[in-house]
Amino acid sequence: MKRIFNKSFFYMLPLVVVLINLIIFNRFYQPTEGWWQTFGYLINKGLVPYRDFSSAIVPLFMYFNAFLLDIFGDKLILFRLFGIITIFITIILLQFLLSKLTDKTSATIAVFIAFALNMSTPVYLAYDYSSYVDILLVTILVLYYYIVKSEKTFIIVINSAIIGIFLALLFLMKQNIGVFFGLAIVFAILLHSYKSKLLSLIFILITFSFTIFKFSTFIDLKSAVNEILLNNDAKGSILTVLLRFILDGYNLKILLFSIIFSLLAFLIVKYKDLIKINTYLNNY
């Protein structure tokens, strides 16, 4: 019965998130909604981003919306439903990964709380670029998990190659997250001991570089660099984009509180482990 309950619980909370999204997804209209579809519309008309029209966002999200417009047309309701499906897949992948590191119940509750908090923000929109950033992040983490757990060189190489592609897509979807998360993955690979580490890094670098190069052929690269990184009035210069979490006082406060909370949680867990060890030794 416990196994059945845990399994049901594992799928029940993600469905609750989907149900809440289905209740609210057509009850509001964000003032900024339609911007991204406009960029996609211009691209489908043959205009080149940053050269023929200005934009403060990185190119992949615009091209992705151009692709979705070809499928959905101008029906925003279908974009919203697609965003809900994306969120559901992200939740299942993240629960799966965390259940491998802890247990299914803890993983399910943690993911549910995280997505509930995300949905509580006044600017929440299921198909915002953050939803696609999330699914890329989680997919990369799942692939990385299988790399460190695998003993087969073929599996490590294939997963590393896919990670390189997804890291490039992440960078093109949100440049600051792509930079810092990419560095985090590289450091994790360097610090973790597993088979074919050097081969793994080489394939990540190759597929990352190849994906960036191929995508650069769709845009005016010089105009894109000037528009996004140097003359960006909406997002700021490249320094602001990459380091806003430190330069901005509010974000810095959240970061510091998060570090303190994580440190306290770690110390509490270690303290409980020491108590268990001492109890065991005393009884022994």
PDB file of C-alpha atoms in Angstrom:
ATOM      1  CA  MET A   1       0.000   0.000   0.000  1.00  0.00           C
ATOM      2  CA  LYS A   2       2.866   2.377   0.831  1.00  0.00           C
ATOM      3  CA  ARG A   3       4.439   1.741  -2.569  1.00  0.00           C
ATOM      4  CA  ILE A   4       1.129   2.368  -4.342  1.00  0.00           C
ATOM      5  CA  PHE A   5       0.592   5.584  -2.349  1.00  0.00           C
ATOM      6  CA  ASN A   6       4.089   6.891  -3.136  1.00  0.00           C
ATOM      7  CA  LYS A   7       3.634   6.132  -6.821  1.00  0.00           C
ATOM      8  CA  SER A   8       0.210   7.829  -6.927  1.00  0.00           C
ATOM      9  CA  PHE A   9       1.580  10.806  -4.994  1.00  0.00           C
ATOM     10  CA  PHE A  10       4.432  11.060  -7.504  1.00  0.00           C
ATOM     11  CA  TYR A  11       1.981  11.723 -10.348  1.00  0.00           C
ATOM     12  CA  MET A  12      -0.858  13.346  -8.402  1.00  0.00           C
ATOM     13  CA  LEU A  13       0.872  16.639  -7.497  1.00  0.00           C
ATOM     14  CA  PRO A  14       2.115  17.312 -11.061  1.00  0.00           C
ATOM     15  CA  LEU A  15      -1.463  16.813 -12.229  1.00  0.00           C
ATOM     16  CA  VAL A  16      -2.606  19.289  -9.561  1.00  0.00           C
ATOM     17  CA  VAL A  17      -0.207  21.860 -11.050  1.00  0.00           C
ATOM     18  CA  VAL A  18      -1.603  21.142 -14.529  1.00  0.00           C
ATOM     19  CA  LEU A  19      -5.184  21.403 -13.241  1.00  0.00           C
ATOM     20  CA  ILE A  20      -4.508  24.798 -11.623  1.00  0.00           C
ATOM     21  CA  ASN A  21      -2.919  26.001 -14.869  1.00  0.00           C
ATOM     22  CA  LEU A  22      -5.952  24.841 -16.839  1.00  0.00           C
ATOM     23  CA  ILE A  23      -8.225  26.746 -14.452  1.00  0.00           C
ATOM     24  CA  ILE A  24      -6.312  30.035 -14.697  1.00  0.00           C
ATOM     25  CA  PHE A  25      -4.683  29.872 -18.142  1.00  0.00           C
ATOM     26  CA  ASN A  26      -7.482  31.710 -19.975  1.00  0.00           C
ATOM     27  CA  ARG A  27      -8.606  34.009 -17.134  1.00  0.00           C
ATOM     28  CA  PHE A  28      -6.063  36.784 -17.623  1.00  0.00           C
ATOM     29  CA  TYR A  29      -4.095  38.598 -20.294  1.00  0.00           C
ATOM     30  CA  GLN A  30      -0.590  39.884 -19.611  1.00  0.00           C
ATOM     31  CA  PRO A  31       0.058  43.422 -20.948  1.00  0.00           C
ATOM     32  CA  THR A  32       3.328  42.202 -22.477  1.00  0.00           C
ATOM     33  CA  GLU A  33       1.832  39.082 -24.042  1.00  0.00           C
ATOM     34  CA  GLY A  34       2.166  39.121 -27.803  1.00  0.00           C
ATOM     35  CA  TRP A  35       5.614  40.719 -27.939  1.00  0.00           C
ATOM     36  CA  TRP A  36       7.338  37.420 -28.622  1.00  0.00           C
ATOM     37  CA  GLN A  37       4.782  36.393 -31.246  1.00  0.00           C
ATOM     38  CA  THR A  38       5.361  39.773 -32.926  1.00  0.00           C
ATOM     39  CA  PHE A  39       9.077  39.002 -33.190  1.00  0.00           C
ATOM     40  CA  GLY A  40       8.241  35.567 -34.575  1.00  0.00           C
ATOM     41  CA  TYR A  41       5.827  37.127 -37.065  1.00  0.00           C
ATOM     42  CA  LEU A  42       8.539  39.512 -38.294  1.00  0.00           C
ATOM     43  CA  ILE A  43      11.002  36.626 -38.682  1.00  0.00           C
ATOM     44  CA  ASN A  44       8.445  34.624 -40.679  1.00  0.00           C
ATOM     45  CA  LYS A  45       8.050  37.680 -42.916  1.00  0.00           C
ATOM     46  CA  GLY A  46      11.755  37.446 -43.746  1.00  0.00           C
ATOM     47  CA  LEU A  47      13.131  40.145 -41.438  1.00  0.00           C
ATOM     48  CA  VAL A  48      16.433  39.508 -39.643  1.00  0.00           C
ATOM     49  CA  PRO A  49      16.555  40.203 -35.862  1.00  0.00           C
ATOM     50  CA  TYR A  50      18.792  43.070 -34.657  1.00  0.00           C
ATOM     51  CA  ARG A  51      19.389  44.230 -38.231  1.00  0.00           C
ATOM     52  CA  ASP A  52      15.842  44.840 -39.485  1.00  0.00           C
ATOM     53  CA  PHE A  53      14.202  45.293 -36.084  1.00  0.00           C
ATOM     54  CA  SER A  54      15.423  45.841 -32.522  1.00  0.00           C
ATOM     55  CA  SER A  55      15.043  43.398 -29.644  1.00  0.00           C
ATOM     56  CA  ALA A  56      16.383  43.187 -26.097  1.00  0.00           C
ATOM     57  CA  ILE A  57      16.163  39.389 -25.916  1.00  0.00           C
ATOM     58  CA  VAL A  58      18.463  36.696 -27.239  1.00  0.00           C
ATOM     59  CA  PRO A  59      17.506  35.171 -30.604  1.00  0.00           C
ATOM     60  CA  LEU A  60      16.440  31.591 -29.876  1.00  0.00           C
ATOM     61  CA  PHE A  61      13.200  32.556 -28.118  1.00  0.00           C
ATOM     62  CA  MET A  62      12.186  34.705 -31.106  1.00  0.00           C
ATOM     63  CA  TYR A  63      12.939  31.940 -33.610  1.00  0.00           C
ATOM     64  CA  PHE A  64      11.153  29.405 -31.426  1.00  0.00           C
ATOM     65  CA  ASN A  65       8.054  31.605 -31.436  1.00  0.00           C
ATOM     66  CA  ALA A  66       8.359  31.933 -35.211  1.00  0.00           C
ATOM     67  CA  PHE A  67       8.319  28.124 -35.371  1.00  0.00           C
ATOM     68  CA  LEU A  68       5.287  27.893 -33.048  1.00  0.00           C
ATOM     69  CA  LEU A  69       3.449  30.498 -35.140  1.00  0.00           C
ATOM     70  CA  ASP A  70       3.846  28.230 -38.154  1.00  0.00           C
ATOM     71  CA  ILE A  71       2.118  25.479 -36.160  1.00  0.00           C
ATOM     72  CA  PHE A  72      -0.447  27.341 -34.013  1.00  0.00           C
ATOM     73  CA  GLY A  73      -1.081  30.420 -36.100  1.00  0.00           C
ATOM     74  CA  ASP A  74      -1.983  33.481 -34.045  1.00  0.00           C
ATOM     75  CA  LYS A  75      -4.055  31.554 -31.465  1.00  0.00           C
ATOM     76  CA  LEU A  76      -2.541  32.548 -28.090  1.00  0.00           C
ATOM     77  CA  ILE A  77      -4.640  29.916 -26.328  1.00  0.00           C
ATOM     78  CA  LEU A  78      -2.606  27.181 -28.061  1.00  0.00           C
ATOM     79  CA  PHE A  79       0.634  28.845 -26.957  1.00  0.00           C
ATOM     80  CA  ARG A  80      -0.640  28.769 -23.377  1.00  0.00           C
ATOM     81  CA  LEU A  81      -1.605  25.084 -23.599  1.00  0.00           C
ATOM     82  CA  PHE A  82       1.812  24.274 -25.064  1.00  0.00           C
ATOM     83  CA  GLY A  83       3.408  26.064 -22.088  1.00  0.00           C
ATOM     84  CA  ILE A  84       1.383  23.933 -19.653  1.00  0.00           C
ATOM     85  CA  ILE A  85       2.595  20.746 -21.383  1.00  0.00           C
ATOM     86  CA  THR A  86       6.180  22.041 -21.159  1.00  0.00           C
ATOM     87  CA  ILE A  87       5.794  22.680 -17.416  1.00  0.00           C
ATOM     88  CA  PHE A  88       4.307  19.213 -16.840  1.00  0.00           C
ATOM     89  CA  ILE A  89       7.238  17.507 -18.617  1.00  0.00           C
ATOM     90  CA  THR A  90       9.708  19.636 -16.627  1.00  0.00           C
ATOM     91  CA  ILE A  91       8.065  18.634 -13.339  1.00  0.00           C
ATOM     92  CA  ILE A  92       8.157  14.924 -14.183  1.00  0.00           C
ATOM     93  CA  LEU A  93      11.832  15.096 -15.230  1.00  0.00           C
ATOM     94  CA  LEU A  94      12.822  17.056 -12.113  1.00  0.00           C
ATOM     95  CA  GLN A  95      10.890  14.724  -9.800  1.00  0.00           C
ATOM     96  CA  PHE A  96      12.555  11.746 -11.467  1.00  0.00           C
ATOM     97  CA  LEU A  97      16.015  13.242 -10.959  1.00  0.00           C
ATOM     98  CA  LEU A  98      15.441  14.257  -7.334  1.00  0.00           C
ATOM     99  CA  SER A  99      13.872  10.879  -6.521  1.00  0.00           C
ATOM    100  CA  LYS A 100      17.186   9.285  -7.543  1.00  0.00           C
ATOM    101  CA  LEU A 101      19.001  11.534  -5.061  1.00  0.00           C
ATOM    102  CA  THR A 102      16.468  11.379  -2.190  1.00  0.00           C
ATOM    103  CA  ASP A 103      13.117   9.596  -2.266  1.00  0.00           C
ATOM    104  CA  LYS A 104       9.941   9.984  -4.316  1.00  0.00           C
ATOM    105  CA  THR A 105       7.877  11.666  -1.600  1.00  0.00           C
ATOM    106  CA  SER A 106      10.504  14.306  -0.769  1.00  0.00           C
ATOM    107  CA  ALA A 107      11.174  14.940  -4.456  1.00  0.00           C
ATOM    108  CA  THR A 108       7.475  15.352  -5.247  1.00  0.00           C
ATOM    109  CA  ILE A 109       6.803  17.780  -2.388  1.00  0.00           C
ATOM    110  CA  ALA A 110       9.911  19.870  -3.152  1.00  0.00           C
ATOM    111  CA  VAL A 111       9.083  20.221  -6.842  1.00  0.00           C
ATOM    112  CA  PHE A 112       5.427  20.997  -6.132  1.00  0.00           C
ATOM    113  CA  ILE A 113       6.346  23.805  -3.705  1.00  0.00           C
ATOM    114  CA  ALA A 114       8.871  25.254  -6.184  1.00  0.00           C
ATOM    115  CA  PHE A 115       6.355  25.377  -9.045  1.00  0.00           C
ATOM    116  CA  ALA A 116       3.579  26.648  -6.767  1.00  0.00           C
ATOM    117  CA  LEU A 117       5.818  29.565  -5.766  1.00  0.00           C
ATOM    118  CA  ASN A 118       6.633  30.231  -9.401  1.00  0.00           C
ATOM    119  CA  MET A 119       2.937  30.288 -10.309  1.00  0.00           C
ATOM    120  CA  SER A 120       2.178  32.745  -7.494  1.00  0.00           C
ATOM    121  CA  THR A 121       4.108  35.579  -9.143  1.00  0.00           C
ATOM    122  CA  PRO A 122       1.970  38.334 -10.727  1.00  0.00           C
ATOM    123  CA  VAL A 123       3.778  38.012 -14.074  1.00  0.00           C
ATOM    124  CA  TYR A 124       3.405  34.226 -14.358  1.00  0.00           C
ATOM    125  CA  LEU A 125       2.799  32.912 -17.850  1.00  0.00           C
ATOM    126  CA  ALA A 126       3.131  29.227 -18.704  1.00  0.00           C
ATOM    127  CA  TYR A 127       4.869  29.771 -22.040  1.00  0.00           C
ATOM    128  CA  ASP A 128       7.238  32.500 -20.889  1.00  0.00           C
ATOM    129  CA  TYR A 129      10.877  31.951 -21.892  1.00  0.00           C
ATOM    130  CA  SER A 130      11.566  30.845 -18.302  1.00  0.00           C
ATOM    131  CA  SER A 131       9.506  27.680 -18.907  1.00  0.00           C
ATOM    132  CA  TYR A 132      11.788  26.735 -21.799  1.00  0.00           C
ATOM    133  CA  VAL A 133      14.865  27.669 -19.764  1.00  0.00           C
ATOM    134  CA  ASP A 134      13.629  25.349 -16.987  1.00  0.00           C
ATOM    135  CA  ILE A 135      13.116  22.344 -19.249  1.00  0.00           C
ATOM    136  CA  LEU A 136      16.571  22.828 -20.805  1.00  0.00           C
ATOM    137  CA  LEU A 137      18.190  23.070 -17.346  1.00  0.00           C
ATOM    138  CA  VAL A 138      16.458  19.967 -16.015  1.00  0.00           C
ATOM    139  CA  THR A 139      17.151  17.931 -19.156  1.00  0.00           C
ATOM    140  CA  ILE A 140      20.865  18.780 -18.937  1.00  0.00           C
ATOM    141  CA  LEU A 141      20.921  17.730 -15.263  1.00  0.00           C
ATOM    142  CA  VAL A 142      19.244  14.403 -16.086  1.00  0.00           C
ATOM    143  CA  LEU A 143      21.778  13.755 -18.860  1.00  0.00           C
ATOM    144  CA  TYR A 144      24.624  14.667 -16.492  1.00  0.00           C
ATOM    145  CA  TYR A 145      23.234  12.226 -13.896  1.00  0.00           C
ATOM    146  CA  TYR A 146      23.375   9.409 -16.445  1.00  0.00           C
ATOM    147  CA  ILE A 147      26.917  10.391 -17.425  1.00  0.00           C
ATOM    148  CA  VAL A 148      28.293  10.051 -13.891  1.00  0.00           C
ATOM    149  CA  LYS A 149      26.347   6.833 -13.314  1.00  0.00           C
ATOM    150  CA  SER A 150      27.306   5.140 -16.577  1.00  0.00           C
ATOM    151  CA  GLU A 151      30.246   2.795 -17.095  1.00  0.00           C
ATOM    152  CA  LYS A 152      29.834   2.702 -20.876  1.00  0.00           C
ATOM    153  CA  THR A 153      31.928   5.124 -22.934  1.00  0.00           C
ATOM    154  CA  PHE A 154      29.313   5.206 -25.707  1.00  0.00           C
ATOM    155  CA  ILE A 155      26.584   6.391 -23.310  1.00  0.00           C
ATOM    156  CA  ILE A 156      28.900   9.029 -21.805  1.00  0.00           C
ATOM    157  CA  VAL A 157      29.877  10.374 -25.253  1.00  0.00           C
ATOM    158  CA  ILE A 158      26.279  10.519 -26.555  1.00  0.00           C
ATOM    159  CA  ASN A 159      24.957  12.230 -23.415  1.00  0.00           C
ATOM    160  CA  SER A 160      27.883  14.677 -23.405  1.00  0.00           C
ATOM    161  CA  ALA A 161      27.235  15.584 -27.038  1.00  0.00           C
ATOM    162  CA  ILE A 162      23.557  16.228 -26.276  1.00  0.00           C
ATOM    163  CA  ILE A 163      24.512  18.307 -23.208  1.00  0.00           C
ATOM    164  CA  GLY A 164      26.706  20.493 -25.431  1.00  0.00           C
ATOM    165  CA  ILE A 165      23.781  21.125 -27.802  1.00  0.00           C
ATOM    166  CA  PHE A 166      21.388  21.893 -24.937  1.00  0.00           C
ATOM    167  CA  LEU A 167      23.906  24.225 -23.257  1.00  0.00           C
ATOM    168  CA  ALA A 168      24.173  26.173 -26.516  1.00  0.00           C
ATOM    169  CA  LEU A 169      20.375  26.377 -26.757  1.00  0.00           C
ATOM    170  CA  LEU A 170      20.239  27.520 -23.125  1.00  0.00           C
ATOM    171  CA  PHE A 171      22.804  30.252 -23.831  1.00  0.00           C
ATOM    172  CA  LEU A 172      20.799  31.401 -26.845  1.00  0.00           C
ATOM    173  CA  MET A 173      17.593  31.364 -24.783  1.00  0.00           C
ATOM    174  CA  LYS A 174      18.974  33.259 -21.731  1.00  0.00           C
ATOM    175  CA  GLN A 175      22.609  34.250 -21.956  1.00  0.00           C
ATOM    176  CA  ASN A 176      23.443  34.793 -18.260  1.00  0.00           C
ATOM    177  CA  ILE A 177      21.908  31.492 -17.160  1.00  0.00           C
ATOM    178  CA  GLY A 178      23.628  29.753 -20.070  1.00  0.00           C
ATOM    179  CA  VAL A 179      27.043  31.134 -19.060  1.00  0.00           C
ATOM    180  CA  PHE A 180      26.846  30.359 -15.346  1.00  0.00           C
ATOM    181  CA  PHE A 181      25.087  27.010 -15.695  1.00  0.00           C
ATOM    182  CA  GLY A 182      27.549  25.976 -18.404  1.00  0.00           C
ATOM    183  CA  LEU A 183      30.466  26.812 -16.099  1.00  0.00           C
ATOM    184  CA  ALA A 184      28.759  24.892 -13.291  1.00  0.00           C
ATOM    185  CA  ILE A 185      28.462  21.785 -15.478  1.00  0.00           C
ATOM    186  CA  VAL A 186      32.125  22.032 -16.544  1.00  0.00           C
ATOM    187  CA  PHE A 187      33.273  22.394 -12.922  1.00  0.00           C
ATOM    188  CA  ALA A 188      31.045  19.490 -11.886  1.00  0.00           C
ATOM    189  CA  ILE A 189      32.616  17.293 -14.564  1.00  0.00           C
ATOM    190  CA  LEU A 190      36.143  18.334 -13.535  1.00  0.00           C
ATOM    191  CA  LEU A 191      35.464  17.674  -9.832  1.00  0.00           C
ATOM    192  CA  HIS A 192      33.512  14.445 -10.265  1.00  0.00           C
ATOM    193  CA  SER A 193      35.414  11.228 -10.761  1.00  0.00           C
ATOM    194  CA  TYR A 194      34.015   9.086 -13.570  1.00  0.00           C
ATOM    195  CA  LYS A 195      35.102   7.256 -16.693  1.00  0.00           C
ATOM    196  CA  SER A 196      36.072   9.148 -19.901  1.00  0.00           C
ATOM    197  CA  LYS A 197      35.999  12.603 -18.264  1.00  0.00           C
ATOM    198  CA  LEU A 198      38.249  14.258 -20.864  1.00  0.00           C
ATOM    199  CA  LEU A 199      36.283  12.709 -23.725  1.00  0.00           C
ATOM    200  CA  SER A 200      33.094  14.021 -22.155  1.00  0.00           C
ATOM    201  CA  LEU A 201      34.410  17.593 -21.988  1.00  0.00           C
ATOM    202  CA  ILE A 202      35.688  17.449 -25.576  1.00  0.00           C
ATOM    203  CA  PHE A 203      32.310  16.377 -26.967  1.00  0.00           C
ATOM    204  CA  ILE A 204      30.465  19.019 -24.931  1.00  0.00           C
ATOM    205  CA  LEU A 205      32.774  21.702 -26.327  1.00  0.00           C
ATOM    206  CA  ILE A 206      32.467  20.409 -29.916  1.00  0.00           C
ATOM    207  CA  THR A 207      28.664  20.220 -30.003  1.00  0.00           C
ATOM    208  CA  PHE A 208      28.303  23.516 -28.102  1.00  0.00           C
ATOM    209  CA  SER A 209      30.552  25.341 -30.568  1.00  0.00           C
ATOM    210  CA  PHE A 210      28.915  23.710 -33.597  1.00  0.00           C
ATOM    211  CA  THR A 211      25.383  24.645 -32.416  1.00  0.00           C
ATOM    212  CA  ILE A 212      26.382  28.264 -31.759  1.00  0.00           C
ATOM    213  CA  PHE A 213      28.085  28.456 -35.166  1.00  0.00           C
ATOM    214  CA  LYS A 214      25.088  27.001 -37.034  1.00  0.00           C
ATOM    215  CA  PHE A 215      22.662  29.339 -35.290  1.00  0.00           C
ATOM    216  CA  SER A 216      24.857  32.364 -36.010  1.00  0.00           C
ATOM    217  CA  THR A 217      24.213  31.811 -39.721  1.00  0.00           C
ATOM    218  CA  PHE A 218      20.541  32.769 -39.196  1.00  0.00           C
ATOM    219  CA  ILE A 219      21.288  36.207 -37.750  1.00  0.00           C
ATOM    220  CA  ASP A 220      23.465  39.246 -38.371  1.00  0.00           C
ATOM    221  CA  LEU A 221      26.071  38.402 -35.716  1.00  0.00           C
ATOM    222  CA  LYS A 222      27.669  41.850 -35.483  1.00  0.00           C
ATOM    223  CA  SER A 223      24.291  43.575 -35.097  1.00  0.00           C
ATOM    224  CA  ALA A 224      23.224  40.956 -32.543  1.00  0.00           C
ATOM    225  CA  VAL A 225      26.294  41.518 -30.364  1.00  0.00           C
ATOM    226  CA  ASN A 226      25.806  45.293 -30.426  1.00  0.00           C
ATOM    227  CA  GLU A 227      22.061  45.059 -29.773  1.00  0.00           C
ATOM    228  CA  ILE A 228      22.087  42.425 -27.016  1.00  0.00           C
ATOM    229  CA  LEU A 229      25.371  42.916 -25.185  1.00  0.00           C
ATOM    230  CA  LEU A 230      26.566  46.473 -25.754  1.00  0.00           C
ATOM    231  CA  ASN A 231      23.681  48.837 -26.514  1.00  0.00           C
ATOM    232  CA  ASN A 232      20.856  47.109 -24.660  1.00  0.00           C
ATOM    233  CA  ASP A 233      18.756  49.790 -22.946  1.00  0.00           C
ATOM    234  CA  ALA A 234      16.175  47.306 -21.626  1.00  0.00           C
ATOM    235  CA  LYS A 235      18.488  44.681 -20.109  1.00  0.00           C
ATOM    236  CA  GLY A 236      21.731  46.617 -19.701  1.00  0.00           C
ATOM    237  CA  SER A 237      25.290  45.947 -20.839  1.00  0.00           C
ATOM    238  CA  ILE A 238      26.881  42.490 -20.789  1.00  0.00           C
ATOM    239  CA  LEU A 239      28.255  43.219 -17.295  1.00  0.00           C
ATOM    240  CA  THR A 240      24.753  43.983 -15.991  1.00  0.00           C
ATOM    241  CA  VAL A 241      23.215  40.972 -17.703  1.00  0.00           C
ATOM    242  CA  LEU A 242      25.778  38.543 -16.305  1.00  0.00           C
ATOM    243  CA  LEU A 243      26.169  40.019 -12.815  1.00  0.00           C
ATOM    244  CA  ARG A 244      22.738  41.494 -12.012  1.00  0.00           C
ATOM    245  CA  PHE A 245      22.280  38.933  -9.228  1.00  0.00           C
ATOM    246  CA  ILE A 246      25.230  40.607  -7.432  1.00  0.00           C
ATOM    247  CA  LEU A 247      24.966  44.208  -8.628  1.00  0.00           C
ATOM    248  CA  ASP A 248      21.273  44.501  -7.787  1.00  0.00           C
ATOM    249  CA  GLY A 249      20.764  44.936  -4.024  1.00  0.00           C
ATOM    250  CA  TYR A 250      17.455  43.044  -3.878  1.00  0.00           C
ATOM    251  CA  ASN A 251      18.802  40.053  -5.783  1.00  0.00           C
ATOM    252  CA  LEU A 252      21.977  40.057  -3.685  1.00  0.00           C
ATOM    253  CA  LYS A 253      19.893  39.943  -0.500  1.00  0.00           C
ATOM    254  CA  ILE A 254      17.957  36.916  -1.808  1.00  0.00           C
ATOM    255  CA  LEU A 255      21.222  35.215  -2.790  1.00  0.00           C
ATOM    256  CA  LEU A 256      22.773  35.763   0.661  1.00  0.00           C
ATOM    257  CA  PHE A 257      19.660  34.543   2.496  1.00  0.00           C
ATOM    258  CA  SER A 258      19.564  31.462   0.234  1.00  0.00           C
ATOM    259  CA  ILE A 259      23.217  30.672   0.995  1.00  0.00           C
ATOM    260  CA  ILE A 260      22.640  31.097   4.757  1.00  0.00           C
ATOM    261  CA  PHE A 261      19.492  28.939   4.664  1.00  0.00           C
ATOM    262  CA  SER A 262      21.246  26.200   2.650  1.00  0.00           C
ATOM    263  CA  LEU A 263      24.205  26.257   5.043  1.00  0.00           C
ATOM    264  CA  LEU A 264      21.921  25.947   8.085  1.00  0.00           C
ATOM    265  CA  ALA A 265      20.003  23.073   6.473  1.00  0.00           C
ATOM    266  CA  PHE A 266      23.306  21.321   5.715  1.00  0.00           C
ATOM    267  CA  LEU A 267      24.544  21.777   9.304  1.00  0.00           C
ATOM    268  CA  ILE A 268      21.251  20.475  10.737  1.00  0.00           C
ATOM    269  CA  VAL A 269      21.455  17.343   8.589  1.00  0.00           C
ATOM    270  CA  LYS A 270      25.091  16.770   9.577  1.00  0.00           C
ATOM    271  CA  TYR A 271      24.236  17.350  13.246  1.00  0.00           C
ATOM    272  CA  LYS A 272      21.453  14.739  13.068  1.00  0.00           C
ATOM    273  CA  ASP A 273      23.860  12.289  11.431  1.00  0.00           C
ATOM    274  CA  LEU A 274      26.385  12.829  14.254  1.00  0.00           C
ATOM    275  CA  ILE A 275      23.670  12.199  16.854  1.00  0.00           C
ATOM    276  CA  LYS A 276      22.716   8.940  15.117  1.00  0.00           C
ATOM    277  CA  ILE A 277      26.362   7.843  14.979  1.00  0.00           C
ATOM    278  CA  ASN A 278      26.923   8.658  18.666  1.00  0.00           C
ATOM    279  CA  THR A 279      23.728   6.814  19.641  1.00  0.00           C
ATOM    280  CA  TYR A 280      24.797   3.799  17.640  1.00  0.00           C
ATOM    281  CA  LEU A 281      28.285   3.781  19.165  1.00  0.00           C
ATOM    282  CA  ASN A 282      26.918   4.149  22.698  1.00  0.00           C
ATOM    283  CA  ASN A 283      24.482   1.291  22.195  1.00  0.00           C
ATOM    284  CA  TYR A 284      27.203  -0.827  20.651  1.00  0.00           C
TER     285      TYR A 284
END
